[in-house]
Short mmCIF file of C-alpha atoms (C1' of nucleotides) in Angstrom, two decimals:
data_model
loop_
_atom_site.label_atom_id
_atom_site.label_comp_id
_atom_site.label_asym_id
_atom_site.label_seq_id
_atom_site.Cartn_x
_atom_site.Cartn_y
_atom_site.Cartn_z
CA MET L 1140 13.80 -16.17 -10.22
CA ALA L 1141 14.99 -12.76 -11.30
CA ALA L 1142 15.00 -9.87 -8.88
CA SER L 1143 11.82 -7.88 -8.82
CA HIS L 1144 10.98 -4.31 -8.03
CA TRP L 1145 8.37 -3.05 -5.64
CA LEU L 1146 6.82 0.06 -4.20
CA VAL L 1147 5.84 0.55 -0.58
CA LYS L 1148 3.87 3.41 0.91
CA SER L 1149 4.40 5.03 4.23
CA GLU L 1150 2.98 8.11 5.84
CA PRO L 1151 6.04 10.23 6.62
CA ASN L 1152 4.33 11.39 9.81
CA THR L 1153 4.51 7.80 10.96
CA TYR L 1154 7.69 6.55 9.29
CA SER L 1155 9.58 8.54 6.68
CA TYR L 1156 12.49 7.71 4.41
CA ALA L 1157 14.64 9.86 6.70
CA ASP L 1158 13.61 7.61 9.59
CA LEU L 1159 14.74 4.58 7.57
CA GLU L 1160 18.11 6.21 6.86
CA ARG L 1161 18.50 7.04 10.54
CA ASP L 1162 17.61 3.48 11.62
CA GLY L 1163 19.67 1.75 8.94
CA ARG L 1164 17.05 -0.98 8.62
CA THR L 1165 13.48 -1.58 9.68
CA VAL L 1166 10.87 -4.30 9.97
CA TRP L 1167 8.13 -3.60 7.42
CA ASP L 1168 5.14 -4.89 9.34
CA GLY L 1169 1.55 -3.91 9.95
CA VAL L 1170 0.35 -4.81 6.45
CA ARG L 1171 -3.19 -6.13 6.84
CA ASN L 1172 -4.24 -6.64 3.26
CA ASN L 1173 -4.10 -9.95 1.47
CA ALA L 1174 -2.96 -8.60 -1.88
CA ALA L 1175 -0.21 -6.59 -0.24
CA ALA L 1176 0.79 -9.61 1.87
CA LEU L 1177 1.15 -11.73 -1.28
CA HIS L 1178 3.56 -9.17 -2.65
CA LEU L 1179 5.54 -9.18 0.58
CA LYS L 1180 5.81 -12.97 0.31
CA SER L 1181 7.13 -12.65 -3.23
CA MET L 1182 9.95 -10.32 -2.24
CA GLN L 1183 13.45 -11.73 -2.41
CA GLU L 1184 16.56 -10.62 -0.61
CA GLY L 1185 18.20 -7.84 -2.63
CA ASP L 1186 14.99 -6.77 -4.40
CA GLU L 1187 14.85 -3.00 -4.68
CA VAL L 1188 11.88 -1.06 -3.44
CA LEU L 1189 10.61 2.44 -4.15
CA PHE L 1190 9.74 4.26 -0.95
CA TYR L 1191 6.65 6.44 -1.39
CA HIS L 1192 5.35 9.07 1.01
CA SER L 1193 1.54 9.04 1.22
CA GLN L 1194 -0.70 11.72 2.75
CA GLU L 1195 2.19 14.17 3.05
CA GLY L 1196 4.62 14.66 0.20
CA LEU L 1197 2.82 12.36 -2.25
CA ALA L 1198 6.05 11.36 -3.93
CA VAL L 1199 8.55 8.58 -4.33
CA VAL L 1200 11.49 9.81 -2.30
CA GLY L 1201 14.02 7.01 -2.11
CA VAL L 1202 15.14 3.49 -2.92
CA ALA L 1203 15.34 0.73 -0.34
CA LYS L 1204 16.16 -2.96 -0.60
CA VAL L 1205 14.87 -6.15 0.92
CA ILE L 1206 17.33 -7.55 3.45
CA ARG L 1207 15.11 -10.27 4.97
CA THR L 1208 12.37 -12.16 3.19
CA ALA L 1209 8.87 -12.67 4.59
CA PHE L 1210 8.42 -13.96 8.12
CA PRO L 1211 5.36 -13.98 10.40
CA ASP L 1212 4.35 -10.48 11.46
CA ALA L 1213 4.74 -10.51 15.24
CA SER L 1214 2.23 -7.66 15.51
CA ASP L 1215 -0.51 -9.76 13.88
CA PRO L 1216 -2.44 -11.89 16.41
CA SER L 1217 -4.15 -13.89 13.66
CA GLY L 1218 -0.86 -15.13 12.27
CA ARG L 1219 -2.07 -14.58 8.71
CA PHE L 1220 0.19 -11.72 7.75
CA VAL L 1221 3.89 -11.34 7.19
CA ALA L 1222 6.61 -8.74 7.46
CA VAL L 1223 9.94 -8.21 5.70
CA GLU L 1224 12.98 -6.16 6.60
CA ILE L 1225 14.25 -3.35 4.42
CA ALA L 1226 17.28 -1.07 4.45
CA PRO L 1227 17.87 2.27 2.72
CA VAL L 1228 19.87 2.32 -0.53
CA ARG L 1229 19.81 5.96 -1.60
CA PRO L 1230 17.42 8.89 -1.65
CA LEU L 1231 16.25 10.01 -5.08
CA LYS L 1232 18.14 12.99 -6.46
CA ARG L 1233 14.74 14.56 -6.94
CA PRO L 1234 11.44 13.19 -5.59
CA VAL L 1235 8.98 11.97 -8.22
CA THR L 1236 5.52 13.20 -7.35
CA LEU L 1237 2.25 11.38 -7.79
CA ALA L 1238 1.10 14.10 -10.21
CA GLU L 1239 4.16 13.51 -12.38
CA MET L 1240 3.63 9.77 -12.29
CA LYS L 1241 0.00 10.15 -13.33
CA ALA L 1242 1.06 12.40 -16.20
CA GLU L 1243 3.70 9.97 -17.49
CA PRO L 1244 2.33 7.66 -20.22
CA ALA L 1245 4.98 5.02 -19.48
CA LEU L 1246 3.44 4.59 -16.02
CA SER L 1247 -0.21 4.42 -17.05
CA GLY L 1248 -0.42 0.73 -16.21
CA MET L 1249 1.29 0.98 -12.86
CA VAL L 1250 -0.44 -1.07 -10.18
CA MET L 1251 0.08 1.66 -7.61
CA LEU L 1252 -1.81 4.16 -9.79
CA ARG L 1253 -4.58 1.75 -10.69
CA GLN L 1254 -5.13 0.53 -7.15
CA GLY L 1255 -4.66 3.54 -4.98
CA ARG L 1256 -5.11 1.91 -1.61
CA LEU L 1257 -2.66 -0.91 -2.08
CA SER L 1258 0.27 -0.32 0.27
CA VAL L 1259 2.69 -2.77 -1.35
CA SER L 1260 2.71 -3.18 -5.11
CA PRO L 1261 4.90 -4.59 -7.88
CA VAL L 1262 6.80 -2.28 -10.24
CA SER L 1263 7.81 -3.49 -13.70
CA ASP L 1264 11.34 -3.06 -15.00
CA ALA L 1265 10.10 -0.45 -17.47
CA GLU L 1266 8.25 1.47 -14.75
CA TRP L 1267 11.28 1.28 -12.50
CA ALA L 1268 13.52 2.70 -15.22
CA ALA L 1269 11.03 5.46 -16.02
CA ILE L 1270 10.76 6.59 -12.41
CA LEU L 1271 14.52 6.63 -11.86
CA LYS L 1272 14.88 8.66 -15.05
CA MET L 1273 12.26 11.12 -13.79
CA ALA L 1274 14.22 11.35 -10.56
CA GLY L 1275 17.25 12.59 -12.41
CA GLY L 1276 19.05 9.31 -13.05
"C1'" DG N 1132 -12.62 17.32 6.15
"C1'" DC N 1133 -14.72 14.88 2.52
"C1'" DC N 1134 -15.37 11.22 -0.43
"C1'" DA N 1135 -14.27 7.27 -3.55
"C1'" DA N 1136 -12.39 2.77 -3.74
"C1'" DC N 1137 -12.23 -1.43 -1.98
"C1'" DG N 1138 -11.42 -5.04 1.48
"C1'" DT N 1139 -13.65 -7.32 5.42
"C1'" DT N 1140 -17.32 -8.77 8.35
"C1'" DG N 1141 -21.53 -10.73 9.61
"C1'" DG N 1142 -26.48 -11.84 8.93
"C1'" DC N 1143 -29.20 -14.69 6.40
"C1'" DG K 264 -22.12 -18.39 -0.44
"C1'" DC K 265 -24.25 -13.89 -1.22
"C1'" DC K 266 -24.47 -9.24 -0.29
"C1'" DA K 267 -25.22 -5.13 2.54
"C1'" DA K 268 -22.99 -2.55 6.06
"C1'" DC K 269 -18.99 -0.96 7.79
"C1'" DG K 270 -14.06 0.40 8.28
"C1'" DT K 271 -9.74 1.94 6.36
"C1'" DT K 272 -6.75 4.09 3.11
"C1'" DG K 273 -5.34 7.82 0.63
"C1'" DG K 274 -6.09 11.58 -2.82
"C1'" DC K 275 -8.06 15.94 -3.22
#
DNA sequence: GCCAACGTTGGC
DNA sequence: GCCAACGTTGGC
């Protein structure tokens, strides 16, 4: 199966892209939504992930990659949900804001825009390319 | 701070 | 198994 692209949201007050760079890697846990959990389970090692700041910033700020595929989320007592591990790849040259993404026709079908509350969502190759282009290459 | 979207829970 | 009530997320 070919590598896929994803987008994850994080409130920078809680965990920012700078925190990920500082830590070098982190366990992406705490997801308590079935649709998001399915996406986590589909992630493969090496898949690249857009890191989006919600609440504050409202922009994609960096690229991360999956370094460990889904495993049981130790913070979930029910045992239903999973976590992955991600590591930073590089910050975007220029953050791509939500407003810019909404205004970009190439992104009109993006899952993240259509389903605002979803914390983990797939990104198509075309969407991925468009966002990196908007970020300055 | 408010509100819309939407997932989850619980009564029936 | 349906559906109303409730809780959470996240944009504005």
